[in-house]
Amino acid sequence: MMIQDDEILDIVDENDCVIGQDKRSQIYRQRLCNFRVVNAFVINSLGQLWIPRRSAHKSIFLLCLDVSMGGHVETGETYEDTLQRELKEELNLELNILNVRLLGYLTPHQY
């Protein structure tokens, strides 16, 4: 798996407390699922949900339907920092002008 931006991510316990850090590539190689991410669903002014299809070049879930926006929380970032960064990077949207509603948190678990 080739990751161009091999950022450092926090590894967390079931209470979202940091218990370590590692490179994104190593976390995926080890098939860990206890790292932080943000996801957003974008709904337009007509109430339509935007659901994109993932690229054929992704390392996982190729060509699957996806959330409107998603990203990894890098070490030292808050969830809000990541949401703001990823909205700008992926959708060219500014967080401060959007009507944002928290839907909830998912905790990591083992399969």
CSV table of C-alpha atoms in Angstrom, one decimal:
chain,number,residue,atom,x,y,z
A,1,MET,CA,0.0,0.0,0.0
A,2,MET,CA,1.5,3.4,-1.0
A,3,ILE,CA,0.5,6.3,1.1
A,4,GLN,CA,1.9,9.6,-0.1
A,5,ASP,CA,1.3,11.5,3.1
A,6,ASP,CA,2.3,9.0,5.7
A,7,GLU,CA,1.1,11.2,8.6
A,8,ILE,CA,1.5,10.3,12.3
A,9,LEU,CA,-1.8,9.2,13.9
A,10,ASP,CA,-2.8,8.7,17.5
A,11,ILE,CA,-3.8,5.2,18.6
A,12,VAL,CA,-6.5,5.3,21.2
A,13,ASP,CA,-8.2,3.1,23.7
A,14,GLU,CA,-12.0,2.4,23.9
A,15,ASN,CA,-12.4,5.7,25.8
A,16,ASP,CA,-10.6,7.7,23.0
A,17,CYS,CA,-7.5,8.3,25.2
A,18,VAL,CA,-4.2,8.3,23.4
A,19,ILE,CA,-2.2,5.2,24.1
A,20,GLY,CA,0.4,5.6,21.3
A,21,GLN,CA,1.2,6.9,17.9
A,22,ASP,CA,2.4,5.4,14.6
A,23,LYS,CA,2.6,6.1,10.9
A,24,ARG,CA,-0.7,5.7,9.0
A,25,SER,CA,0.9,3.1,6.8
A,26,GLN,CA,1.9,1.0,9.8
A,27,ILE,CA,-1.5,1.3,11.4
A,28,TYR,CA,-3.2,0.1,8.2
A,29,ARG,CA,-0.5,-2.6,7.7
A,30,GLN,CA,-1.3,-3.9,11.2
A,31,ARG,CA,-5.1,-3.6,10.5
A,32,LEU,CA,-5.6,-1.5,13.6
A,33,CYS,CA,-9.0,0.1,13.9
A,34,ASN,CA,-8.4,2.2,17.0
A,35,PHE,CA,-7.3,5.6,15.5
A,36,ARG,CA,-9.2,8.8,15.1
A,37,VAL,CA,-11.1,9.9,12.0
A,38,VAL,CA,-13.8,12.4,11.1
A,39,ASN,CA,-16.6,11.9,8.6
A,40,ALA,CA,-19.2,14.3,7.3
A,41,PHE,CA,-22.4,14.0,5.4
A,42,VAL,CA,-23.2,17.0,3.1
A,43,ILE,CA,-26.8,17.9,2.4
A,44,ASN,CA,-27.6,20.5,-0.2
A,45,SER,CA,-30.2,23.2,0.0
A,46,LEU,CA,-32.8,20.8,-1.5
A,47,GLY,CA,-32.2,18.3,1.3
A,48,GLN,CA,-30.3,15.9,-1.0
A,49,LEU,CA,-27.4,13.9,0.6
A,50,TRP,CA,-24.2,13.8,-1.5
A,51,ILE,CA,-22.7,10.3,-1.5
A,52,PRO,CA,-19.6,10.0,-3.7
A,53,ARG,CA,-18.0,6.9,-5.0
A,54,ARG,CA,-14.4,6.1,-3.9
A,55,SER,CA,-11.7,6.2,-6.4
A,56,ALA,CA,-10.3,3.0,-8.0
A,57,HIS,CA,-6.9,4.1,-6.7
A,58,LYS,CA,-7.8,4.0,-3.0
A,59,SER,CA,-6.0,1.4,-0.8
A,60,ILE,CA,-9.3,0.1,0.7
A,61,PHE,CA,-13.0,0.0,-0.4
A,62,LEU,CA,-12.2,0.7,-4.0
A,63,LEU,CA,-15.2,2.1,-6.0
A,64,CYS,CA,-17.5,1.8,-2.9
A,65,LEU,CA,-20.0,4.4,-1.9
A,66,ASP,CA,-18.6,6.7,0.8
A,67,VAL,CA,-19.4,9.5,3.2
A,68,SER,CA,-19.3,13.0,1.7
A,69,MET,CA,-16.0,13.8,3.4
A,70,GLY,CA,-13.6,11.9,5.6
A,71,GLY,CA,-10.2,12.2,7.0
A,72,HIS,CA,-7.7,11.1,9.6
A,73,VAL,CA,-7.1,13.1,12.8
A,74,GLU,CA,-3.4,13.7,12.9
A,75,THR,CA,-1.4,13.7,16.1
A,76,GLY,CA,-2.0,17.0,17.9
A,77,GLU,CA,-5.1,17.9,16.0
A,78,THR,CA,-8.6,18.1,17.4
A,79,TYR,CA,-11.6,16.6,15.7
A,80,GLU,CA,-12.8,20.1,14.8
A,81,ASP,CA,-9.3,21.0,13.4
A,82,THR,CA,-9.5,17.9,11.2
A,83,LEU,CA,-13.0,18.6,10.1
A,84,GLN,CA,-12.1,22.1,9.1
A,85,ARG,CA,-8.9,21.0,7.2
A,86,GLU,CA,-10.6,18.1,5.4
A,87,LEU,CA,-13.7,20.2,4.4
A,88,LYS,CA,-11.4,22.7,2.8
A,89,GLU,CA,-9.1,20.1,1.2
A,90,GLU,CA,-11.7,17.8,-0.2
A,91,LEU,CA,-14.7,20.0,-0.8
A,92,ASN,CA,-13.4,23.6,-0.8
A,93,LEU,CA,-15.9,24.4,2.0
A,94,GLU,CA,-15.3,26.7,5.0
A,95,LEU,CA,-16.5,25.2,8.3
A,96,ASN,CA,-17.4,28.6,9.8
A,97,ILE,CA,-20.1,29.2,7.2
A,98,LEU,CA,-21.7,25.8,7.4
A,99,ASN,CA,-24.6,24.6,9.5
A,100,VAL,CA,-22.9,21.7,11.3
A,101,ARG,CA,-24.6,19.2,13.5
A,102,LEU,CA,-22.8,16.4,15.5
A,103,LEU,CA,-24.5,13.1,14.8
A,104,GLY,CA,-22.4,11.1,17.3
A,105,TYR,CA,-19.2,9.3,18.1
A,106,LEU,CA,-18.2,5.8,17.2
A,107,THR,CA,-15.7,4.0,19.4
A,108,PRO,CA,-13.1,1.6,18.1
A,109,HIS,CA,-13.7,-2.1,18.4
A,110,GLN,CA,-12.1,-5.4,17.3
A,111,TYR,CA,-13.6,-7.6,14.7
